[in-house]
XYZ file of C-alpha atoms in Angstrom:
516
model
C 130.913 85.307 120.006
C 127.927 83.476 121.446
C 126.221 81.055 119.094
C 122.575 81.668 118.199
C 120.013 79.297 119.651
C 116.371 78.445 118.998
C 113.602 80.305 120.796
C 109.810 80.274 120.765
C 107.601 83.275 121.547
C 104.025 82.369 122.440
C 101.050 84.605 121.758
C 97.282 84.649 121.237
C 95.532 83.317 118.167
C 95.463 86.009 115.491
C 98.484 87.959 116.757
C 101.148 85.724 115.197
C 101.921 88.023 112.210
C 102.197 91.050 114.500
C 104.581 89.191 116.812
C 106.648 88.005 113.842
C 107.033 91.600 112.665
C 108.094 92.698 116.152
C 110.728 89.967 116.262
C 112.035 90.870 112.822
C 112.395 94.502 113.909
C 114.328 93.325 116.990
C 116.803 91.568 114.716
C 115.660 87.965 115.157
C 116.743 85.408 112.555
C 114.836 82.491 110.993
C 111.450 83.910 112.050
C 108.719 81.312 111.411
C 105.013 81.721 112.209
C 103.181 78.808 113.845
C 99.891 78.435 115.689
C 99.870 80.779 118.662
C 103.641 80.967 118.438
C 106.538 82.330 116.454
C 109.875 80.518 116.388
C 113.150 82.359 115.825
C 116.868 82.249 116.540
C 119.184 84.675 118.277
C 121.572 85.109 121.178
C 121.281 85.975 124.838
C 120.840 89.690 124.163
C 117.908 89.000 121.834
C 116.300 86.753 124.453
C 116.548 89.552 127.023
C 115.202 92.105 124.540
C 112.362 89.810 123.481
C 111.132 89.566 127.064
C 111.627 93.259 127.743
C 110.428 94.820 124.483
C 107.902 92.538 122.764
C 104.344 93.818 123.143
C 102.497 90.800 121.746
C 104.372 87.888 123.355
C 102.966 85.957 126.304
C 106.277 84.250 127.093
C 109.614 83.378 125.514
C 110.851 79.780 125.638
C 114.326 78.379 125.000
C 113.986 74.740 123.829
C 116.371 72.252 125.423
C 115.395 69.227 123.391
C 112.908 67.960 120.797
C 112.019 64.265 120.875
C 109.262 61.750 120.121
C 107.496 59.769 122.827
C 104.398 57.614 122.585
C 104.163 56.564 126.221
C 104.821 57.998 129.664
C 107.843 55.717 130.080
C 109.333 57.063 126.854
C 108.869 60.633 128.091
C 110.653 59.661 131.310
C 113.521 57.984 129.451
C 114.042 60.867 127.013
C 114.037 63.512 129.728
C 116.474 61.484 131.810
C 118.948 61.432 128.886
C 119.456 65.194 129.273
C 122.401 66.261 131.426
C 120.441 68.291 133.952
C 123.547 69.443 135.785
C 123.851 72.040 132.987
C 120.661 73.699 134.197
C 120.088 72.694 137.832
C 121.915 71.990 141.041
C 120.879 70.190 144.207
C 119.975 73.534 145.768
C 118.030 74.745 142.730
C 114.237 74.743 142.892
C 112.288 74.079 139.726
C 108.769 73.656 138.366
C 107.348 72.045 135.225
C 104.391 73.349 133.217
C 102.936 71.170 130.484
C 100.682 71.772 127.509
C 99.332 68.543 126.007
C 97.421 67.698 122.809
C 97.530 63.935 122.590
C 95.326 60.860 122.661
C 97.953 59.070 124.743
C 98.517 61.825 127.310
C 95.212 63.192 128.479
C 96.327 65.160 131.504
C 98.992 67.860 131.516
C 99.859 67.353 135.184
C 100.645 63.690 134.557
C 103.220 64.720 131.935
C 104.667 67.292 134.336
C 105.077 64.591 136.997
C 106.955 62.303 134.588
C 109.349 65.104 133.638
C 109.892 65.971 137.298
C 110.497 62.322 138.246
C 113.111 61.892 135.512
C 115.035 64.974 136.665
C 114.862 64.126 140.372
C 115.864 60.492 139.790
C 118.898 61.560 137.741
C 120.142 63.763 140.578
C 119.493 61.061 143.204
C 121.496 58.512 141.194
C 124.416 60.877 140.594
C 124.609 62.808 143.861
C 122.393 61.037 146.387
C 120.373 64.237 146.734
C 117.560 65.837 144.803
C 116.504 69.394 143.851
C 113.225 70.651 145.262
C 110.011 71.623 143.543
C 108.700 75.170 143.986
C 105.470 75.902 142.174
C 105.120 79.484 143.366
C 108.608 80.890 142.812
C 111.043 78.373 141.284
C 114.623 79.180 140.312
C 114.087 77.378 137.005
C 110.774 76.982 135.214
C 110.463 74.306 132.525
C 107.829 74.061 129.822
C 106.854 70.727 128.266
C 104.824 70.726 125.061
C 103.314 67.506 123.701
C 101.550 67.321 120.319
C 100.612 63.643 119.871
C 104.077 62.019 120.000
C 106.109 65.167 119.341
C 107.601 66.644 122.476
C 109.534 69.829 123.146
C 111.071 70.544 126.536
C 112.070 74.183 127.055
C 113.415 76.599 129.609
C 110.863 79.339 130.304
C 112.831 82.597 130.199
C 109.849 84.790 131.144
C 108.365 83.345 134.320
C 105.153 85.207 134.985
C 103.197 85.850 131.793
C 104.488 88.876 129.892
C 101.003 90.357 129.708
C 101.437 91.216 133.383
C 103.240 94.465 132.647
C 103.187 95.741 136.207
C 101.274 98.997 135.795
C 97.764 97.622 136.377
C 96.730 98.636 139.889
C 93.045 97.773 139.625
C 90.705 96.390 136.995
C 87.026 96.372 136.213
C 84.921 93.389 135.210
C 86.382 91.377 132.297
C 89.522 93.441 131.685
C 91.132 93.393 128.263
C 94.446 91.548 128.199
C 97.447 93.852 127.737
C 98.979 91.713 124.982
C 95.713 91.676 123.037
C 95.306 95.437 123.484
C 98.816 96.124 122.197
C 98.267 93.761 119.268
C 95.054 95.525 118.296
C 96.799 98.906 118.242
C 99.776 97.607 116.259
C 97.368 96.082 113.711
C 95.932 99.522 112.972
C 99.345 100.857 111.984
C 99.007 103.743 114.458
C 102.284 104.761 116.094
C 101.340 108.123 117.598
C 100.804 110.195 114.446
C 97.359 111.414 115.565
C 95.226 111.641 118.688
C 93.999 108.277 120.002
C 90.491 107.809 121.429
C 88.829 104.917 123.262
C 85.252 106.049 124.018
C 84.516 102.914 126.101
C 87.857 102.625 127.874
C 87.033 100.575 130.979
C 90.176 100.199 133.088
C 92.281 101.905 130.440
C 94.355 99.075 128.995
C 94.115 100.361 125.415
C 94.990 103.861 126.622
C 98.161 102.834 128.440
C 99.311 100.506 125.659
C 98.675 103.256 123.094
C 100.773 105.775 125.035
C 103.604 103.256 125.426
C 103.525 102.575 121.678
C 103.397 106.280 120.834
C 106.488 106.944 122.951
C 108.092 103.633 121.961
C 108.554 102.758 125.627
C 109.255 99.098 126.381
C 106.328 97.283 128.058
C 108.806 95.634 130.438
C 109.756 98.909 132.134
C 107.355 98.304 135.018
C 108.133 94.659 135.571
C 110.124 93.533 138.600
C 111.736 90.322 137.407
C 112.070 87.780 134.611
C 112.813 84.077 134.993
C 116.126 84.344 133.126
C 117.471 86.572 135.915
C 117.749 83.447 138.092
C 119.675 81.446 135.516
C 123.295 80.568 136.266
C 124.517 82.342 133.115
C 122.512 85.530 133.692
C 124.451 88.567 132.467
C 123.278 91.383 134.738
C 125.391 94.032 133.011
C 123.953 93.147 129.611
C 120.387 93.275 130.884
C 120.987 96.524 132.775
C 122.262 98.103 129.560
C 119.084 96.995 127.767
C 116.849 98.132 130.614
C 118.393 101.598 130.823
C 118.688 102.262 127.104
C 116.093 104.934 126.271
C 117.682 105.946 122.957
C 114.774 104.569 120.924
C 112.063 106.351 122.890
C 110.450 109.288 121.103
C 108.399 112.394 121.688
C 104.612 112.103 121.459
C 103.129 115.318 120.088
C 99.481 114.255 120.191
C 97.276 112.914 122.984
C 95.405 109.815 124.152
C 91.801 110.225 125.335
C 89.685 107.724 127.216
C 86.020 107.999 128.139
C 83.583 105.745 129.933
C 80.011 106.113 131.148
C 80.869 104.469 134.470
C 82.749 106.587 137.019
C 84.281 103.535 138.696
C 85.891 102.575 135.396
C 87.140 106.134 134.915
C 88.771 106.179 138.357
C 90.338 102.768 137.734
C 91.707 103.869 134.361
C 93.153 107.036 135.895
C 94.877 104.988 138.582
C 96.447 102.664 136.007
C 97.533 105.571 133.810
C 99.157 107.255 136.791
C 100.948 104.032 137.778
C 102.444 103.932 134.277
C 103.623 107.535 134.624
C 101.596 108.648 131.612
C 99.159 111.248 132.961
C 100.666 113.960 130.739
C 99.885 111.848 127.664
C 96.526 110.340 128.644
C 93.306 112.044 129.735
C 90.416 109.959 131.115
C 86.972 111.484 131.592
C 83.442 110.386 132.317
C 81.240 110.579 129.231
C 78.630 108.622 127.319
C 79.571 107.692 123.748
C 76.144 108.853 122.574
C 77.265 112.413 123.379
C 80.440 112.067 121.293
C 81.162 115.027 118.997
C 83.606 115.529 116.149
C 87.166 115.867 117.528
C 89.017 119.009 116.491
C 92.212 117.100 115.702
C 92.871 114.148 113.384
C 92.127 111.042 115.450
C 91.782 107.292 115.493
C 89.254 105.339 117.571
C 90.162 101.868 118.839
C 87.607 100.336 121.154
C 86.211 97.100 122.537
C 82.457 97.534 123.157
C 80.468 95.036 125.251
C 79.474 91.793 123.497
C 76.728 90.701 125.883
C 78.674 87.539 126.766
C 80.560 88.158 130.002
C 78.835 91.396 130.944
C 75.087 91.848 130.896
C 74.393 94.838 128.669
C 70.860 96.237 128.342
C 69.884 97.048 124.748
C 73.075 95.608 123.294
C 71.981 96.109 119.684
C 70.944 99.668 120.462
C 74.433 100.344 121.766
C 75.971 99.276 118.457
C 73.418 101.267 116.480
C 74.429 104.313 118.523
C 78.116 103.600 117.819
C 77.447 103.562 114.078
C 75.432 106.773 114.262
C 78.192 108.599 116.163
C 80.884 107.410 113.773
C 78.866 108.347 110.690
C 77.949 111.849 111.871
C 80.646 112.839 114.387
C 83.865 111.127 113.296
C 84.171 112.168 109.669
C 87.533 111.897 107.963
C 88.930 109.466 110.531
C 89.343 105.718 111.034
C 87.647 103.648 113.730
C 88.587 100.093 114.719
C 86.116 97.960 116.666
C 86.629 94.543 118.251
C 83.424 92.590 118.730
C 81.922 89.131 118.577
C 78.395 89.010 117.212
C 77.492 89.549 113.568
C 74.152 91.019 114.604
C 76.018 93.671 116.604
C 78.238 94.581 113.666
C 75.155 94.808 111.441
C 73.692 97.471 113.722
C 76.708 99.729 113.124
C 75.407 100.150 109.580
C 78.787 101.014 108.041
C 80.829 99.013 105.575
C 84.161 97.858 107.047
C 87.278 98.089 104.911
C 88.949 95.178 106.692
C 87.888 92.316 108.965
C 90.599 90.572 110.983
C 89.762 87.356 112.902
C 91.063 87.736 116.439
C 90.510 85.631 119.534
C 89.512 87.372 122.742
C 89.870 84.528 125.191
C 87.656 81.731 123.872
C 85.635 84.060 121.656
C 86.481 84.149 117.961
C 85.933 87.852 117.416
C 86.591 90.181 114.512
C 88.545 93.409 114.515
C 86.945 95.699 111.917
C 88.124 98.965 110.451
C 85.635 101.682 109.477
C 86.762 104.611 107.345
C 84.334 107.501 107.696
C 83.768 110.259 105.133
C 81.162 112.823 104.153
C 78.558 112.153 101.481
C 78.085 109.027 99.399
C 80.745 106.385 98.804
C 80.539 106.932 95.030
C 81.345 110.610 95.453
C 84.107 109.816 97.941
C 85.741 107.457 95.461
C 85.334 109.870 92.547
C 87.351 112.426 94.517
C 90.214 109.996 94.978
C 89.199 108.477 98.304
C 90.038 104.836 98.948
C 87.741 102.794 101.166
C 90.167 99.873 100.922
C 93.859 99.738 100.218
C 95.142 97.025 97.901
C 96.521 95.160 100.897
C 93.134 95.328 102.625
C 91.396 94.052 99.484
C 93.695 91.059 99.272
C 93.212 90.281 102.957
C 89.446 90.525 102.665
C 89.483 88.201 99.674
C 91.089 85.525 101.812
C 88.527 85.731 104.612
C 85.248 83.877 104.618
C 82.095 85.580 105.709
C 81.719 86.139 109.421
C 79.346 83.441 110.685
C 76.126 84.499 112.328
C 74.898 83.397 115.738
C 78.348 82.436 116.956
C 78.749 80.398 120.083
C 81.807 79.569 122.105
C 82.349 76.912 119.479
C 86.050 76.300 119.719
C 87.101 74.976 123.063
C 90.285 73.114 123.722
C 89.842 70.059 125.899
C 92.462 70.839 128.500
C 92.631 70.740 132.268
C 91.674 74.101 133.768
C 94.619 74.055 136.133
C 97.019 74.387 133.223
C 98.448 77.889 133.504
C 98.154 78.623 129.788
C 95.405 76.416 128.471
C 94.324 79.209 126.157
C 97.689 79.530 124.413
C 98.391 76.852 121.813
C 101.990 77.261 120.827
C 102.287 74.715 118.050
C 100.371 73.661 114.961
C 98.899 70.531 116.521
C 95.949 70.743 118.869
C 92.743 68.947 119.674
C 89.589 70.973 119.201
C 86.054 70.135 120.221
C 83.779 71.761 117.647
C 80.385 72.980 118.726
C 80.964 72.565 122.430
C 79.308 75.489 124.136
C 81.041 77.185 127.043
C 78.364 78.417 129.380
C 79.247 80.815 132.118
C 77.556 78.573 134.666
C 79.892 75.738 133.660
C 82.988 77.870 133.443
C 82.809 79.951 136.595
C 85.590 82.302 135.704
C 88.170 83.093 133.063
C 91.835 83.401 133.895
C 92.997 86.845 132.835
C 95.770 85.306 130.729
C 93.041 84.051 128.360
C 92.991 87.439 126.755
C 90.325 88.809 129.074
C 87.141 90.056 127.539
C 85.540 93.439 127.914
C 87.811 96.013 129.502
C 85.079 97.854 131.315
C 82.549 97.679 134.092
C 78.825 97.200 133.404
C 77.197 100.124 131.649
C 74.826 102.394 133.444
C 74.410 103.011 137.138
C 75.010 106.768 136.909
C 72.751 109.784 136.633
C 73.690 111.992 133.676
C 73.574 115.109 135.849
C 76.451 113.719 137.920
C 78.962 113.813 135.050
C 82.176 115.687 135.536
C 82.811 118.812 133.523
C 84.829 117.116 130.815
C 85.475 119.786 128.184
C 85.397 119.073 124.450
C 85.731 115.578 123.002
C 89.254 115.034 121.785
C 90.639 118.101 123.560
C 92.729 118.066 126.741
C 90.719 118.167 129.932
C 93.654 117.466 132.183
C 92.119 117.707 135.604
C 94.384 114.803 136.481
C 97.396 117.112 136.655
C 100.911 116.433 135.494
C 101.812 113.800 138.073
C 103.968 111.283 136.236
C 103.104 108.583 138.731
C 105.362 106.281 140.692
C 107.270 105.319 137.553
C 108.309 108.955 136.957
C 110.350 109.759 133.902
C 113.110 111.716 135.658
C 115.997 109.501 134.625
C 118.463 111.494 136.708
C 116.923 109.968 139.812
C 117.439 106.264 139.228
C 117.584 103.991 142.210
C 119.490 100.754 142.467
C 117.394 97.808 141.382
C 117.314 95.049 143.933
C 116.108 91.506 143.444
C 114.572 90.208 146.623
C 114.897 86.573 145.614
C 118.547 86.984 144.705
C 119.375 88.634 147.998
C 121.875 91.013 146.451
C 122.317 94.411 144.870
C 123.622 94.369 141.338
C 124.611 98.008 141.676
C 123.258 98.950 138.240
C 121.070 101.972 137.835
C 117.642 101.261 136.403
C 114.734 103.505 135.702
C 111.835 103.652 138.126
C 113.587 101.487 140.726
C 113.064 103.644 143.830
C 109.345 102.902 143.836
C 109.585 99.223 143.101
């Protein structure tokens, strides 16, 4: 029996408890929450499942060695002590990514170079040859983490960030990160028991993630390859059995609805839904939230309105006032969850939240707030047995300070922009510059692995008379048809999955392979 080993799953700030719960449900042992990471132990099967099934992980690392180093020479010496023939050969290509929080090491690329030099020099001394570096598509990807003098060197089992599910065909301005979207939905406790509505859906990330959660479909179904598939000890039969196991998937008896005022966003969302093979579960229509009417079925709203930071939004406060008015008068008896950034925007909603959860959306320290709507006055609602807050929500609220007004991009990590994951801090130690404003003119762009931002195109730009005939809010208007998309769910027609980089056919049947 294979011995358990240490692993680290990285995530976004605020999603650590959700990720820890996911890992526990997968059967992980010794689950420990850190800062933007959760450590755990398990075997090879768990590592494969973690990459394939976790919704809130950015990547899964397998530490090789922990050590202390105060200088670049000490990093070099410690890395060179490792027997690299266990992991690499002369023909193996590799790359090193580094994340650094240290007064001594001020540049992540410098640390990466020292790690690379130690590995290459060891091979030269032992064999007279050296392995090659491949930044774009290495056989082995290493991750070096430095927190002052504490260093951890790991194998990256994921490769490309796990938020890149594979179903996104197009996106609108400032798309919401898939990992953040899934984390938001899991935080609500919704698992498909009611209809799901996003009235400002943008490119449809929340819609697709909701449908996957409702059906308990693994987010890795659409992905072509993981880094561990290039490892020397890769067990293709084990991974094929995990990939093709649909025993935990379930029927979804309700429906997911997405709406957006912008027709470009609607078309983009429909394309992404179709690519995920979920058009029978998700309906996307053009509509303005101000026209929202009470859904006929029990529903939950989860949405990410504009903040006025990355997307210019006319009458931003008026938009939030409209949201509050619609919820108060046209969403009675249901729960709504809203992710936003500015206290002044939340104030315009005019409803009392039952829970406020701090959650980072990229560099923005946002809050994810739950609103429970009911008819009449709160006093009457409570007298009839209604609960605005559960005991768990009360205890959580008691631990949170008040949401600060006039927030800026006040927490920026002083890290080189070329670092692939400079938004993901996987350990407790990090250097933070307080009060340093991040202006768009200085920043230029955000990498989509930062958690994104708004998942929608700019509001407006459409005449109301041009709206499609969309039917009732919260009722099927399935003009999209029943096309399951290129990842169709007919499991009797499974093609052989081929790995272009491996140059071979493993001969195992996997879902959705013919269209890969």
